Amino acid sequence: MLNRSSSGTRWRVRPDGQDKVTGQLKYLTDMSAPAMLYGRVLRAAYPHAAIRSVRTERALALPGVEAVLTWKDVPGLNRFGIARADQPVFCEDRVRYTGDAVAAVAAATPEMAEYALRLIEVDYEPLRVLTDPEEALTPGVPQLHPDGNRLHRSEYRRGNVDESFGACVHIVEATYRTPRQMHTYMETEGGLFVPGEDGRLTVYSPTQHGLMDRLQLARILAVPPESIRVVSSPIGGSFGGKDELNVQPYGALLAKATGKPVKIHQSRMESVRAGLKRHPMTIRMKTGVDASGRILAHQVRVLADTGPYATLGAEVLNFTTEHVIGSYTFGTVDAVSDSVFTNNGMSGEFRGFGGNQALFALEGQMDRLAEVLGMDPWEFRRMNLLPPDGTGPFGQPISVTGGALKVWNALKESELWQEREHLPESGDRPPWIQTGIGAAFVMHGAGLGYGIPDPSGGRLRLAHDGKVEAAFGFEECGQGLLATLEQMLVEMYGLDASDLRLVIGDTDAVPDSGSSTASRATSMMWQALRRMREPFTGRLLAAAAEAAGVSAECLQVGTGGVYDIYTRKRVMTYQGLAAVVKEPIRAETSFAYPVSPTTRIGAHYLYSYASVCVRVEVNRLTGRIRLLNQFHAVAAGPVMNPQGYLGQIEGGSGMALGFTLSEDAVMEEGMYKTGNLDTYLIPTASDLACSVEVLPIEDLPEGDEHGPRGIGEIGSVGLAPAIAAAVRQATGIWLEKLPADPALLQDASFLGRKVETV
Amino acid sequence: MKSETDRIGLKPWTCEINGGRVSLNVSPSRRLLDVLRDDLGLTGTKRSCDIGRCGACMVHMDGVPVNSCLVPVYQAEGRSITTIEGIGRDGLHPVQQAFLEEGGFQCGYCTPGMIMTVIALLGEYPDPEPEQVKEALSGNLCRCTGYAAILRSVRRASERIIGEGCGPGGKGDACV
Amino acid sequence: MDAIFNPVGDAPNVWHPADAREAYLLKRRLGRQAVYVAGGTLLRTEWEAGSRSVSPHWIDLQRAAGMGEVFMQTGGLCIGSQVTLGTCRKHPTLTSLYPLVGKAIRCTAAPSVRNVATLGGNVCSGVGDVLPSLLLYDAELVWQNEQGREAPLPLREWLELRAAGALDPDRILLAIRLPERADESGIRQASGGDDALPSLLRIEVYHKVGRREAFSPSLVTTAVSAEIDAAGCFRQVKIAAGGGKAMPARLGALEAWLVGSKADLSRLPDVYERVMEEYQPAGDIFAGESYRRKTAASLIAADLWQLLQQTASEGGGRYAEPIQQRNALEGPSGRPG
């Protein structure tokens, strides 16, 4: 099991830890500047309306107000969106959700900015509100975009399912529904936007990909990207939610317009209203087996509510389609997924990226099928696992790790799973407390997938002050990226943490490493460091050899400097070396995330595997579920950073508990009913005070070139279906909709009343 | 460019912050959170939900934890406020040390508030029962860690505090 | 619409009246422009949400004299309305004599909020989660009006008058009075010993059901106390329920039906049905009325089931440990007989 004591000296104090526990760390929303202005955004008053006019005169006349901007003030492209630029910076003639921006204000105080917003007069003509993706696809409804209300359709077919269903002995059909989950990063969106005297603009605002923000902002401002510097770390949590632009366009435009620094820090209410959420999905599955338990046919229909604009909605949907097939071999498959525009809140990228919804449904089918067959659900899964020969969900070639069988075995042998057969009848519990154990199997793709540019890279150099500077275009969202980078440099290069300077999150200083997303950053840093090791240390040792007048073969890299491998004495400090080198010592690499030799857009090549086992307790008086134990086995290659690895699985799983039990950003008529954290309920320590065991499976086949696989998302996927299986064992009731509705789990039959059917 | 209307309602206000006396002219209705962050530059106290539901803005007022977003400054008049900046100024507090060693944080945004809460808990109950830990932490949300590492940090801090105070003998089950 | 925190850019004026009478007169003078502020935690939530606009005049009650103490007086315990929930939670007399009030406060918000929020504020909201426990102990409210201190008004009556809109909105809650307990526990506490009197079987339980394990808005709250006498009949039955926006209320009809009746498992299905009828929940998007009714009915019936299990296992007679110490959502862990 992974923990501090089993990790020994590999369990390290994070380089950003001291500043975090003392409160000294300056988040970008903590920044301020002399004479700065406060920016605010006017959001749409209706979820769907035509804008007849916008009058800003009264707001502009207010003393202390220095700018009021609308779409007319956008010098460049009045649109943004990572994959498809369809979201207005400021709406021109129509608003499509209540987070849409109509205007923005910069004023001397937050109160004045607030008041100025009230003085902006917008004439709306409310339009029919589309709240249901199914309705949005029916003829005659308003079309939210020129190409209609379907953002994207993703299909996959193999064989003839209709024929195969005919040959099935058992067929299970179910419809699964998942909630509009909010990322709920503790730091809401914001930052400081500082115009420079040289005409450049510095943007201090969290994002998962600084260079992408720079590109998008350059298009909006109609300036060259190099004239913008984006400083984007540290980040108070993101989970995908700050991948897309949020307040940056407004801060940048206001700073440009006023020539003064502008600070924006969104309230939680505004963050809820404007920010991304996980796509609510309805997934219908029909899956059939033969008498021996082989799955012959699998039919899937996915309907995703993507909200008003695209962001990465299409890419999320592709991921879902891949993962509703997932780790199993099906005789025939027929999967059709649609992502549909509505006037609800924005859906978009969120840890797990459409896999969470898919796996809740897919694993639910596995449990139901095993039950109708009278088979052990875990054995049933094994019988239908993809062959370990490197075949992926779409039949595409994938990198072989052997992880699937290893996590399968680890769960089977776990104490928790073995207790499943011997659950005490009721023990010392009152009759309304019922317990159950359930499990789920997860296969999760990493990287952006085939057909989407996925470059990465990094840079090392010996700086003038003798520090070894490692520069990557990644971001520290809290996941421990800096800690992992430091640990890899220490363990792979033999350097000491004190020799290092880690440079991230600043577009003026970093190479393009791609986005800190899709469980890819650790893999890519490892890959880059592996590629740069020979060239960098070679140059370092050659320069030291020349300066010291010895042979480079006698030297090695070590703590604080270069050492003689025979005498083990330090020949030269890095500081000394930096002072005498004639040519800069540096190495740089760029490469692409590995992809499958396939033509299927979005298909992945590298996968991580996990199995999750839980014990739950259901109180039949209240219908409430409590998580008692968790076991996670994760096969994702070697553990680069034990503390970070454990934290990702525990933290991901905590997020998944909310997805399962309490989280849903409820909307009515396009308006959020959960405006803040008093109604949108993420788990507390009391909800998660259960035992957690994490078992990493590190080994990879001989000759594997890809090293550590991603673990940033996989912990957030498997808990929901495992809980659903455990609830079934405890109560005999299947959960089909998340978060679980306690009303479905109530049972007062201990009183001698008849069990009510619900 | 501040307008005159903005000056209306300013009142002299005095309180003790991190051991030092602070006197300002402020509107008594302003939130303590805003005065700490914007007027005094004490940005270790974080803003997140604005309604006391997340604990990111936790400070001590006369030794007990309060959400500084819920406290209008007139309620803090003449009282003693401790923020994260007032903790561990002569070397890390055992609670900070425990969070550092256990990795009881990730993004760190909830961490100052969490640490203020745990310091108050262990000040009152150096060896808390699991129910006491749960109750004390119920007002501090963390989205990154799933709380497991935080609960381990609480236990480690408790062991350290007990170890320093009255020899070994921590129960070590604070988070079960 | 966006929350309007500070409508005109002017900061609200904060008044610090010396006592409740002065506060009352101020409120009368300033009218709807003014709002009483105790801890202010609920107000802050409403202001942020935009469900209430910020008043230009705040009348601070916390510094007003005479509302900040907890003391014993003839006939019971008096808790000043400005005493924080945090102080109440740790008050030894309050939590030992009226344990369900302590339990209800433990289930309200989080410690840091309770260090600011007041008991008076929880009561005056009309839906505070402490109310069912106060109802159970027949709490009375002492109010200040223009003339001065009014005669104590039973909490039950106040809740009904409030629902009917028949109250002077400006009067100020001075104190919450908890009468001396006439039941077994009260007598025991008063006599200072557990062995002094023959024991009865009894329970005293508070439950709060929310949408997560802690710091959740309530869906259903219940408070139950009951005893079984030597003849095997229910006595001293008190049952209250609330939760969410429901008006907390005693289930008087059910209490009357139970008192003096044979304490028997066969009555529990009827208890369930009677709660379903008598309890008046308020549904919302998070939980419907049906769920709330079933939850209250199940919890109350289960509490009595637990009491009857004591009869089965103890044969009556020995004082059984009250179970209110245990976590409501864990379910009491008493072994069934």
Coordinates of C-alpha atoms in Angstrom, one line a residue, chain A residues 5-322:
Chain A
S5 CA 6.2 5.0 5.6
S6 CA 6.1 2.6 2.6
S7 CA 7.6 5.4 0.5
G8 CA 10.6 6.0 2.7
T9 CA 12.8 8.8 1.5
R10 CA 10.9 9.1 -1.7
W11 CA 8.2 10.8 0.3
R12 CA 9.3 14.4 0.0
V13 CA 8.2 17.8 1.2
R14 CA 6.8 19.7 -1.7
P15 CA 8.8 22.6 -2.9
D16 CA 5.7 24.8 -2.7
G17 CA 4.7 23.5 0.7
Q18 CA 6.4 26.0 3.0
D19 CA 4.6 28.9 1.3
K20 CA 1.3 27.1 1.3
V21 CA 1.2 26.1 4.9
T22 CA 2.3 29.6 6.0
G23 CA -0.1 31.5 3.7
Q24 CA 2.8 33.3 2.1
L25 CA 2.1 31.9 -1.4
K26 CA 0.8 34.7 -3.6
Y27 CA -2.0 33.3 -5.7
L28 CA -2.7 35.4 -8.8
T29 CA -6.0 36.5 -7.3
D30 CA -4.0 37.8 -4.3
M31 CA -2.1 40.2 -6.4
S32 CA -2.7 43.9 -6.5
A33 CA -1.0 46.9 -8.1
P34 CA -0.9 50.6 -7.2
A35 CA -3.8 52.6 -8.6
M36 CA -5.4 49.5 -10.0
L37 CA -9.0 49.4 -11.1
Y38 CA -11.5 46.7 -10.3
G39 CA -13.2 44.9 -13.2
R40 CA -16.6 43.4 -13.2
V41 CA -18.6 41.7 -15.9
L42 CA -22.3 42.2 -16.6
R43 CA -23.8 38.8 -17.2
A44 CA -27.0 38.1 -19.1
A45 CA -30.3 38.6 -17.3
Y46 CA -32.0 35.8 -19.3
P47 CA -30.8 32.4 -20.4
H48 CA -32.0 33.1 -23.9
A49 CA -32.9 36.5 -25.3
A50 CA -32.3 38.9 -28.1
I51 CA -30.5 42.0 -27.2
R52 CA -32.3 45.1 -28.6
S53 CA -29.9 47.7 -27.2
V54 CA -27.2 48.3 -24.6
R55 CA -26.8 51.7 -23.2
T56 CA -23.7 52.4 -21.1
E57 CA -23.9 56.2 -20.7
R58 CA -25.2 56.3 -17.2
A59 CA -22.6 53.8 -16.0
L60 CA -19.8 55.8 -17.7
A61 CA -20.9 59.0 -16.1
L62 CA -20.5 57.6 -12.6
P63 CA -17.5 59.1 -10.9
G64 CA -14.8 56.6 -10.5
V65 CA -15.8 54.5 -13.5
E66 CA -13.0 54.5 -16.1
A67 CA -14.3 52.1 -18.8
V68 CA -17.5 50.4 -19.8
L69 CA -17.0 48.0 -22.7
T70 CA -19.3 46.1 -25.0
W71 CA -18.8 44.1 -28.2
K72 CA -18.1 47.3 -30.1
D73 CA -14.9 47.7 -28.1
V74 CA -13.4 44.4 -29.1
P75 CA -10.6 45.2 -31.5
G76 CA -10.1 41.6 -32.8
L77 CA -12.2 38.4 -32.8
N78 CA -15.2 38.8 -30.5
R79 CA -15.1 35.0 -29.9
F80 CA -13.2 32.4 -28.0
G81 CA -13.1 28.6 -27.5
I82 CA -10.1 26.2 -27.4
A83 CA -11.4 23.9 -30.1
R84 CA -14.0 26.1 -31.8
A85 CA -14.2 29.8 -31.2
D86 CA -18.0 30.2 -30.9
Q87 CA -18.3 31.9 -27.5
P88 CA -18.8 35.6 -27.7
V89 CA -16.5 37.7 -25.6
F90 CA -19.4 40.1 -25.4
C91 CA -22.8 39.2 -26.9
E92 CA -23.8 41.3 -29.8
D93 CA -27.5 40.6 -30.4
R94 CA -28.3 37.5 -28.4
V95 CA -27.5 35.9 -25.1
R96 CA -27.6 32.1 -24.9
Y97 CA -27.1 31.5 -21.1
T98 CA -27.1 33.5 -17.9
G99 CA -23.3 33.5 -17.8
D100 CA -23.0 35.3 -21.1
A101 CA -21.2 38.6 -20.9
V102 CA -22.9 41.7 -22.2
A103 CA -20.5 44.4 -20.9
A104 CA -17.6 44.9 -18.5
V105 CA -16.7 47.8 -16.2
A106 CA -13.5 49.1 -14.7
A107 CA -13.8 51.4 -11.7
A108 CA -11.8 52.7 -8.8
T109 CA -13.5 50.5 -6.1
P110 CA -15.3 47.2 -6.2
E111 CA -18.5 49.0 -4.9
M112 CA -18.4 51.5 -7.8
A113 CA -17.9 48.7 -10.3
E114 CA -20.8 46.9 -8.8
Y115 CA -23.0 49.9 -8.9
A116 CA -21.9 50.8 -12.5
L117 CA -23.2 47.3 -13.6
R118 CA -26.6 48.3 -12.4
L119 CA -26.6 51.5 -14.4
I120 CA -26.0 49.6 -17.7
E121 CA -29.3 49.5 -19.5
V122 CA -29.9 46.4 -21.6
D123 CA -33.1 45.9 -23.5
Y124 CA -33.8 42.2 -23.9
E125 CA -36.5 40.3 -25.7
P126 CA -36.8 36.9 -24.0
L127 CA -36.7 33.9 -26.3
R128 CA -37.8 30.4 -25.8
V129 CA -35.4 28.7 -23.4
L130 CA -34.1 25.3 -24.4
T131 CA -33.4 23.3 -21.3
D132 CA -33.5 19.8 -22.5
P133 CA -31.1 18.4 -25.1
E134 CA -33.7 16.0 -26.4
E135 CA -36.1 18.9 -26.9
A136 CA -33.3 20.9 -28.6
L137 CA -33.0 18.3 -31.3
T138 CA -36.7 18.3 -32.2
P139 CA -37.8 20.2 -35.3
G140 CA -39.2 23.7 -35.0
V141 CA -37.2 24.8 -31.9
P142 CA -35.0 27.8 -31.9
Q143 CA -31.6 27.1 -33.4
L144 CA -28.8 28.4 -31.1
H145 CA -26.1 28.3 -33.7
P146 CA -25.9 28.6 -37.5
D147 CA -25.2 24.8 -37.8
G148 CA -28.1 23.9 -35.6
N149 CA -28.4 22.6 -32.1
R150 CA -26.2 19.5 -32.4
L151 CA -22.6 20.4 -31.5
H152 CA -21.2 17.0 -32.4
R153 CA -22.2 13.4 -33.1
S154 CA -19.7 10.6 -32.5
E155 CA -20.5 7.1 -33.7
Y156 CA -18.8 3.7 -33.6
R157 CA -20.1 0.5 -35.1
R158 CA -18.6 -2.9 -35.3
G159 CA -20.7 -5.8 -36.7
N160 CA -24.4 -6.1 -36.7
V161 CA -25.9 -5.7 -33.2
D162 CA -29.4 -6.5 -34.2
E163 CA -28.3 -9.9 -35.3
S164 CA -26.2 -10.4 -32.3
F165 CA -29.1 -9.5 -29.9
G166 CA -31.0 -12.2 -31.6
A167 CA -28.4 -14.7 -30.4
C168 CA -28.3 -13.4 -26.8
V169 CA -29.7 -15.4 -23.9
H170 CA -29.9 -12.4 -21.6
I171 CA -30.2 -8.7 -22.6
V172 CA -30.0 -5.9 -20.0
E173 CA -31.3 -2.5 -20.8
A174 CA -30.9 0.6 -18.6
T175 CA -30.8 4.3 -18.8
Y176 CA -28.1 6.1 -16.7
R177 CA -28.2 9.8 -15.8
T178 CA -25.3 11.8 -14.4
P179 CA -25.3 15.2 -12.8
R180 CA -24.1 18.7 -13.8
Q181 CA -21.1 18.5 -11.5
M182 CA -19.2 21.7 -10.6
H183 CA -15.4 21.7 -10.4
T184 CA -15.6 23.8 -7.2
Y185 CA -12.0 24.9 -7.3
M186 CA -11.6 26.8 -4.1
E187 CA -10.0 29.8 -5.8
T188 CA -12.6 31.4 -8.1
E189 CA -11.6 32.9 -11.4
G190 CA -9.7 36.1 -11.5
G191 CA -6.3 37.8 -11.7
L192 CA -4.5 41.0 -12.4
F193 CA -4.1 42.5 -15.9
V194 CA -1.2 45.0 -16.2
P195 CA -0.5 47.1 -19.3
G196 CA 3.2 47.8 -19.7
E197 CA 4.8 51.0 -20.9
D198 CA 6.2 49.1 -23.8
G199 CA 2.7 48.3 -25.1
R200 CA 2.9 44.8 -23.8
L201 CA 0.2 43.3 -21.6
T202 CA 0.9 41.0 -18.7
V203 CA -1.9 38.7 -17.7
Y204 CA -1.7 37.2 -14.2
S205 CA -4.5 34.7 -14.3
P206 CA -4.8 31.0 -13.7
T207 CA -5.2 28.7 -16.7
Q208 CA -4.1 25.2 -17.5
H209 CA -2.3 26.3 -20.7
G210 CA -0.7 29.7 -20.7
L211 CA 0.3 29.6 -24.3
M212 CA -3.3 28.8 -25.4
D213 CA -4.6 31.7 -23.4
R214 CA -2.0 33.9 -25.0
L215 CA -3.1 32.8 -28.5
Q216 CA -6.7 33.3 -27.8
L217 CA -6.2 36.7 -26.2
A218 CA -4.0 37.8 -29.1
R219 CA -6.9 37.0 -31.5
I220 CA -9.3 39.0 -29.3
L221 CA -7.0 42.0 -28.9
A222 CA -5.7 41.8 -32.4
V223 CA -2.1 41.9 -31.3
P224 CA 0.8 39.6 -31.9
P225 CA 0.9 36.8 -29.3
E226 CA 4.4 37.8 -28.2
S227 CA 3.1 41.2 -27.0
I228 CA 1.2 39.3 -24.3
R229 CA 2.8 37.6 -21.3
V230 CA 0.6 35.2 -19.5
V231 CA 1.6 34.2 -16.0
S232 CA -0.7 31.4 -15.0
S233 CA 0.5 29.6 -11.9
P234 CA 0.1 29.0 -9.0
I235 CA -3.6 28.0 -9.3
G236 CA -6.0 27.4 -6.4
G237 CA -7.5 24.3 -8.1
S238 CA -8.8 23.8 -11.6
F239 CA -9.7 20.2 -12.5
G240 CA -10.4 21.2 -16.1
G241 CA -12.5 24.2 -15.1
K242 CA -9.9 26.8 -15.9
D243 CA -8.7 25.2 -19.1
E244 CA -10.9 27.5 -21.2
L245 CA -10.7 31.3 -21.0
N246 CA -12.9 32.8 -18.2
V247 CA -12.3 36.4 -17.1
Q248 CA -9.1 36.9 -19.1
P249 CA -10.7 38.6 -22.1
Y250 CA -12.4 41.2 -19.8
G251 CA -9.3 41.9 -17.7
A252 CA -7.2 42.2 -20.8
L253 CA -9.6 44.5 -22.7
L254 CA -10.2 46.7 -19.6
A255 CA -6.5 47.1 -19.0
K256 CA -5.9 47.9 -22.6
A257 CA -8.8 50.4 -22.6
T258 CA -7.8 52.2 -19.4
G259 CA -4.1 51.9 -19.6
K260 CA -4.2 50.9 -15.9
P261 CA -3.8 47.6 -14.0
V262 CA -7.2 45.9 -13.6
K263 CA -8.0 43.3 -11.0
I264 CA -10.9 40.8 -11.4
H265 CA -11.8 38.3 -8.8
Q266 CA -15.2 36.6 -9.4
S267 CA -17.5 36.0 -6.5
R268 CA -18.6 32.4 -6.0
M269 CA -22.0 33.3 -7.3
E270 CA -20.6 34.6 -10.6
S271 CA -18.3 31.7 -10.8
V272 CA -21.2 29.2 -10.6
R273 CA -23.2 31.2 -13.1
A274 CA -20.5 31.6 -15.8
G275 CA -18.2 28.7 -15.2
L276 CA -17.9 25.3 -16.8
K277 CA -19.5 22.1 -15.4
R278 CA -19.3 18.4 -16.1
H279 CA -21.6 17.5 -19.0
P280 CA -24.9 16.0 -17.7
M281 CA -25.4 12.9 -19.8
T282 CA -28.2 10.4 -20.4
I283 CA -26.7 7.1 -21.5
R284 CA -28.9 4.3 -22.7
M285 CA -27.3 0.9 -22.9
K286 CA -28.6 -2.4 -24.2
T287 CA -26.1 -5.2 -23.7
G288 CA -26.6 -8.9 -24.4
V289 CA -24.7 -12.1 -23.5
D290 CA -24.8 -15.7 -24.4
A291 CA -25.4 -18.5 -21.9
S292 CA -21.7 -18.8 -21.1
G293 CA -21.5 -15.1 -20.2
R294 CA -19.7 -13.8 -23.4
I295 CA -21.0 -10.3 -24.4
L296 CA -22.3 -10.5 -27.9
A297 CA -23.8 -7.1 -28.4
H298 CA -23.6 -3.7 -26.9
Q299 CA -25.7 -0.8 -28.0
V300 CA -25.2 2.7 -26.6
R301 CA -26.9 6.0 -27.0
V302 CA -25.4 9.0 -25.3
L303 CA -27.1 12.4 -25.0
A304 CA -24.9 15.2 -23.6
D305 CA -26.1 18.6 -22.6
T306 CA -23.2 20.8 -23.7
G307 CA -24.9 24.2 -22.9
P308 CA -24.6 27.3 -25.1
Y309 CA -21.1 27.0 -26.6
A310 CA -18.6 24.4 -27.7
T311 CA -15.4 24.7 -25.7
L312 CA -14.2 21.1 -25.7
G313 CA -17.7 19.6 -25.8
A314 CA -17.0 17.6 -28.9
E315 CA -13.7 16.2 -27.6
V316 CA -15.4 15.2 -24.3
L317 CA -18.1 13.4 -26.3
N318 CA -15.5 11.5 -28.3
F319 CA -13.9 10.4 -25.1
T320 CA -17.2 9.2 -23.8
T321 CA -17.9 7.2 -26.9
E322 CA -14.5 5.5 -26.5

